[in-house]
Short mmCIF file of C-alpha atoms in Angstrom, two decimals:
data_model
loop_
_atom_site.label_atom_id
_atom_site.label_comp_id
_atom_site.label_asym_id
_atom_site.label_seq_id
_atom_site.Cartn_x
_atom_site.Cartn_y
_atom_site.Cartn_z
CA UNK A 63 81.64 11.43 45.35
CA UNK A 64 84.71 12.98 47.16
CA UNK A 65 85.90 16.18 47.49
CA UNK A 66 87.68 17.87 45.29
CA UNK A 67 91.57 17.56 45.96
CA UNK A 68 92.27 21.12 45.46
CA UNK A 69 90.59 24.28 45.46
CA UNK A 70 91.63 27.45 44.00
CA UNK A 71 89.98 30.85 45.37
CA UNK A 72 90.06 33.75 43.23
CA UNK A 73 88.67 36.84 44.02
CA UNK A 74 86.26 38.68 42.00
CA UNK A 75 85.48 42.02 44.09
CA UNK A 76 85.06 45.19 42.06
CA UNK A 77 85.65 48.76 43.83
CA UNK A 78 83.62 51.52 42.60
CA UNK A 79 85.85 53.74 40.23
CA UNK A 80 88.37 55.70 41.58
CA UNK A 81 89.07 53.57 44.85
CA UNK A 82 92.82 53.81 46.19
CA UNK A 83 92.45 50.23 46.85
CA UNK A 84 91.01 48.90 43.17
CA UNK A 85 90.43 45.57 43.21
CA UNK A 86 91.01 42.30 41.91
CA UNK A 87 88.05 42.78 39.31
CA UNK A 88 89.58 45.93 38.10
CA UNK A 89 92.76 44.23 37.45
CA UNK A 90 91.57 41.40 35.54
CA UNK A 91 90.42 39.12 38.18
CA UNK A 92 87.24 38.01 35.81
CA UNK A 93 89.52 36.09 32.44
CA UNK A 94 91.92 34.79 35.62
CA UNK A 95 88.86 32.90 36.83
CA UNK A 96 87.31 32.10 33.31
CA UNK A 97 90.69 31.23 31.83
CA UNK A 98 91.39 28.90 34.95
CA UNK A 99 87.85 26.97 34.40
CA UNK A 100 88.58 26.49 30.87
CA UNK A 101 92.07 24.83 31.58
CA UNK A 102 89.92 22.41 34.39
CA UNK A 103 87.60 21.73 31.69
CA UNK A 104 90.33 21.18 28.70
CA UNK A 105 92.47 19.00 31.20
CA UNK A 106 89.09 17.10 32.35
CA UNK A 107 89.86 17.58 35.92
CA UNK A 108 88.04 16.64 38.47
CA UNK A 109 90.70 16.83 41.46
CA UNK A 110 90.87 20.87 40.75
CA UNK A 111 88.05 23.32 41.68
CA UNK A 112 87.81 27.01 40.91
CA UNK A 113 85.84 29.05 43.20
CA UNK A 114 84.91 32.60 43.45
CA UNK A 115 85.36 34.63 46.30
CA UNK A 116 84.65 38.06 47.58
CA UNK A 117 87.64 40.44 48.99
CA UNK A 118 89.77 38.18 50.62
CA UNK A 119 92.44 41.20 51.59
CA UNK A 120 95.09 40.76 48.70
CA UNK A 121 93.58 43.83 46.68
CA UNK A 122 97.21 45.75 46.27
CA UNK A 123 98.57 42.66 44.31
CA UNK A 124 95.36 41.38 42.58
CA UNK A 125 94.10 39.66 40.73
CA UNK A 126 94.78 37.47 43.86
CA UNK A 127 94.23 33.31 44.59
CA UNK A 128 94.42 31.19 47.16
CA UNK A 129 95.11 27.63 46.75
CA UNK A 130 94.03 25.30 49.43
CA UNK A 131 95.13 22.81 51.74
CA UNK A 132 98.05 24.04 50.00
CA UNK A 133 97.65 27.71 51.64
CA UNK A 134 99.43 29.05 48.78
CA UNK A 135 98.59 33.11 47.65
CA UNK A 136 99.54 34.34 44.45
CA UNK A 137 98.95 37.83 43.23
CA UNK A 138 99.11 39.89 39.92
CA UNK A 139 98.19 36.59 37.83
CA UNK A 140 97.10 36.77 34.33
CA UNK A 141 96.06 34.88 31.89
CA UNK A 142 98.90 33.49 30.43
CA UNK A 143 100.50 32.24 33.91
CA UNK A 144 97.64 29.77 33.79
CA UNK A 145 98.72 26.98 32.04
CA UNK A 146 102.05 26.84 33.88
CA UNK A 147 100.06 27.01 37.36
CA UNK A 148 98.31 23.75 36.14
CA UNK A 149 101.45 21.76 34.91
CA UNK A 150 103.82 22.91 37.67
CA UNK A 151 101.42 22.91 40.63
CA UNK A 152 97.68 22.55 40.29
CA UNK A 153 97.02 19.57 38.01
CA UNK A 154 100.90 17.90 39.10
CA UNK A 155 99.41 14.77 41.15
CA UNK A 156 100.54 15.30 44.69
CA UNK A 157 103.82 16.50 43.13
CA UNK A 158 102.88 20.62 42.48
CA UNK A 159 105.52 22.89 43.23
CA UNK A 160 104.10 26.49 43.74
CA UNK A 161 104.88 28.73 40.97
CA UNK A 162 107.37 31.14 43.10
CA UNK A 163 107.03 34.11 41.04
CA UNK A 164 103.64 34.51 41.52
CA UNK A 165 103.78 33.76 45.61
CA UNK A 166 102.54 36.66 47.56
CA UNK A 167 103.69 37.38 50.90
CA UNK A 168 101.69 38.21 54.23
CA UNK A 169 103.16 41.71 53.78
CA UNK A 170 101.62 42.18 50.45
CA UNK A 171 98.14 42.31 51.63
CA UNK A 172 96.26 45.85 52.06
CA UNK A 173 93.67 44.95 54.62
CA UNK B 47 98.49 45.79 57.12
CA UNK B 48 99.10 42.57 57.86
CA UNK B 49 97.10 39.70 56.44
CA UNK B 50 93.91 38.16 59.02
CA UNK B 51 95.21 35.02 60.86
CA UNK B 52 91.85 33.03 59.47
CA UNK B 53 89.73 33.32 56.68
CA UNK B 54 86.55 31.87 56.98
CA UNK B 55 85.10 30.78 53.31
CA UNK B 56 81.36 31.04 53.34
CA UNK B 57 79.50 29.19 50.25
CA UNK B 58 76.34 31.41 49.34
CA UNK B 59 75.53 29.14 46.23
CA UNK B 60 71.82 29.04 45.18
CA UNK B 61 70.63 26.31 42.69
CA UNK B 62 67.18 26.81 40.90
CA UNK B 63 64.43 25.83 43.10
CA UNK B 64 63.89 21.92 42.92
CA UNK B 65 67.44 20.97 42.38
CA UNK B 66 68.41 17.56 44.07
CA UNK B 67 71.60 18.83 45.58
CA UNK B 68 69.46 22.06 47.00
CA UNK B 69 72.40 24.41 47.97
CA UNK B 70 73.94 26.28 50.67
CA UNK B 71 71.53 29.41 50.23
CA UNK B 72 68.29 27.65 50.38
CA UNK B 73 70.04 26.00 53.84
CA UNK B 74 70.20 28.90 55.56
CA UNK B 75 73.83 30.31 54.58
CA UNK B 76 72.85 34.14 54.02
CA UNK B 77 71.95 33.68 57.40
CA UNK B 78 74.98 32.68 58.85
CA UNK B 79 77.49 34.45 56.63
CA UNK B 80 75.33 37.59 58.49
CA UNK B 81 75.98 35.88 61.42
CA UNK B 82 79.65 35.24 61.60
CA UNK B 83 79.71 39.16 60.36
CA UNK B 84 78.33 40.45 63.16
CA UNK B 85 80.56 38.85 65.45
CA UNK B 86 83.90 39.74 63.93
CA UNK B 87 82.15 43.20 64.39
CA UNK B 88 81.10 42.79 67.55
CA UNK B 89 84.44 41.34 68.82
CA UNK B 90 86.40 43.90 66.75
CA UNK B 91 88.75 41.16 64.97
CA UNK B 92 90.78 42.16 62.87
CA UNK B 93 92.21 38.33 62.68
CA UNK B 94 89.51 37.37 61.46
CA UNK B 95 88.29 37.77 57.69
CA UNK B 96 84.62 36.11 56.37
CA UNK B 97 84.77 35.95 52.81
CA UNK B 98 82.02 35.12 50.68
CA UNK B 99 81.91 32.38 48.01
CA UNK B 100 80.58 30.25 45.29
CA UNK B 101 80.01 26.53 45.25
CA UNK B 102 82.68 24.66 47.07
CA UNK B 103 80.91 20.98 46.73
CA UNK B 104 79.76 20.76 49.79
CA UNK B 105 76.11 20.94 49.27
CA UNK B 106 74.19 18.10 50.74
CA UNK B 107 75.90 19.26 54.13
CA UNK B 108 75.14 23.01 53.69
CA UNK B 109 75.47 25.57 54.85
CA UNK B 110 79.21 24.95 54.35
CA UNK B 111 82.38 26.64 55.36
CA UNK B 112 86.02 26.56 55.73
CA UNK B 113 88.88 27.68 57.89
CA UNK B 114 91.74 28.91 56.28
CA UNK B 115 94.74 27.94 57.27
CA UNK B 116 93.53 25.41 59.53
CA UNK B 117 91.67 23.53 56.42
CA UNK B 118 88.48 22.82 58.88
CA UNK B 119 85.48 22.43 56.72
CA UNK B 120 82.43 22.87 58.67
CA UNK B 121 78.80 21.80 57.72
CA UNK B 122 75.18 22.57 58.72
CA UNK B 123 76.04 24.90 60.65
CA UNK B 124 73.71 27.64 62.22
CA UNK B 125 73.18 30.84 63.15
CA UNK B 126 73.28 29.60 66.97
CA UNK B 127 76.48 27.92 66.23
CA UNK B 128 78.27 31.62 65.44
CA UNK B 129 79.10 32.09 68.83
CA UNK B 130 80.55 28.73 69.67
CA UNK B 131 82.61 29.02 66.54
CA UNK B 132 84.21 31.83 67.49
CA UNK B 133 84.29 30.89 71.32
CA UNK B 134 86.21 27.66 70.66
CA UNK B 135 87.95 28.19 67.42
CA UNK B 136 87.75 31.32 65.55
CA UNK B 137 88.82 33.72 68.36
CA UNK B 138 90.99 31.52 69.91
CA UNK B 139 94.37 33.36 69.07
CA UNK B 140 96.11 30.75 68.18
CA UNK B 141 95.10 28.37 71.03
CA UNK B 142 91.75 27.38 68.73
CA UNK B 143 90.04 23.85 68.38
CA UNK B 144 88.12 23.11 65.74
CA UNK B 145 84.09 22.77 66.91
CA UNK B 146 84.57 18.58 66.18
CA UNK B 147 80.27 18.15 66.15
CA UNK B 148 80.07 20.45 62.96
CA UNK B 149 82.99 19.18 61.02
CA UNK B 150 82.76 17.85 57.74
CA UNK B 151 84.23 14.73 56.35
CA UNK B 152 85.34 14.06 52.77
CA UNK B 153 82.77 12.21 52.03
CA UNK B 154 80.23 14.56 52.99
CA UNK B 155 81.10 16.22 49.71
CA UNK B 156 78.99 15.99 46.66
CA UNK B 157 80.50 16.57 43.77
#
């Protein structure tokens, strides 16, 4: 079968306690990743896969994604943005907008 | 800090022993994700970020990666490829080809 049409990153790293850095598990990274599986599953999507990742440098401004070919980053998502990810980029058809609120910036990673 | 100029996504999926697809892990990927560790270390990139991940469909053609932003997929690739990668691509600054004998096509993928 073919690929996949998009793929959406999300990073699950966990710091140990007290880490200046956190990390995307500490800030909620784990229902972000569960919530956006569900929503492939409800929709029946097959174009749409959710992988997790290790640190991928957006720790500052987790719980952070990557959506590719689309190289789009978004950081501090939560559960509730997921269902408007899906309708206004990830499950759009070839049409997806990015959802601008949630765009991070090359600035807003900590490496 | 800045953000790295590539990511490099490295699949580490393992399926139980006897599944048809096989996966990534029992190809050799552990292996390689070491690999392409090493030589960031080695090198000293700091453009360069190898990020660990879970299945990303391209099984049957494992150990698989992918090149963020460039959206290069590679397959069955190698520790003795590592260098190469890096040589011709990874470390390139800018001025990087992808290595066109390990590429994957779409239909290499096997979801």
């Amino acid at each position: 079968m073919a690929q996949p049409q998009k793929y959406v990153f999300v990073c699950l790293n966990q710091r140990p306690p007290g880490h200046p850095k956190g990390s995307c598990l500490d800030r909620g990274a784990a229902e972000v990743f569960n919530a956006l599986r569900d929503e492939v599953g409800k929709r029946l999507l097959t174009s749409v896969k959710v992988v997790a990742t290790g640190c991928m440098e957006g720790c500052l401004a987790g719980p952070c994604l990557l959506v590719v070919p689309d190289n789009v980053w978004y950081g501090g998502v939560t559960e509730a943005d997921v269902p408007l990810l899906f309708d206004q980029h990830l499950a759009a058809n070839g049409d997806g907008e990015p959802v601008e609120m949630l765009r991070l910036e090359p600035d807003d990673f900590c490496a």
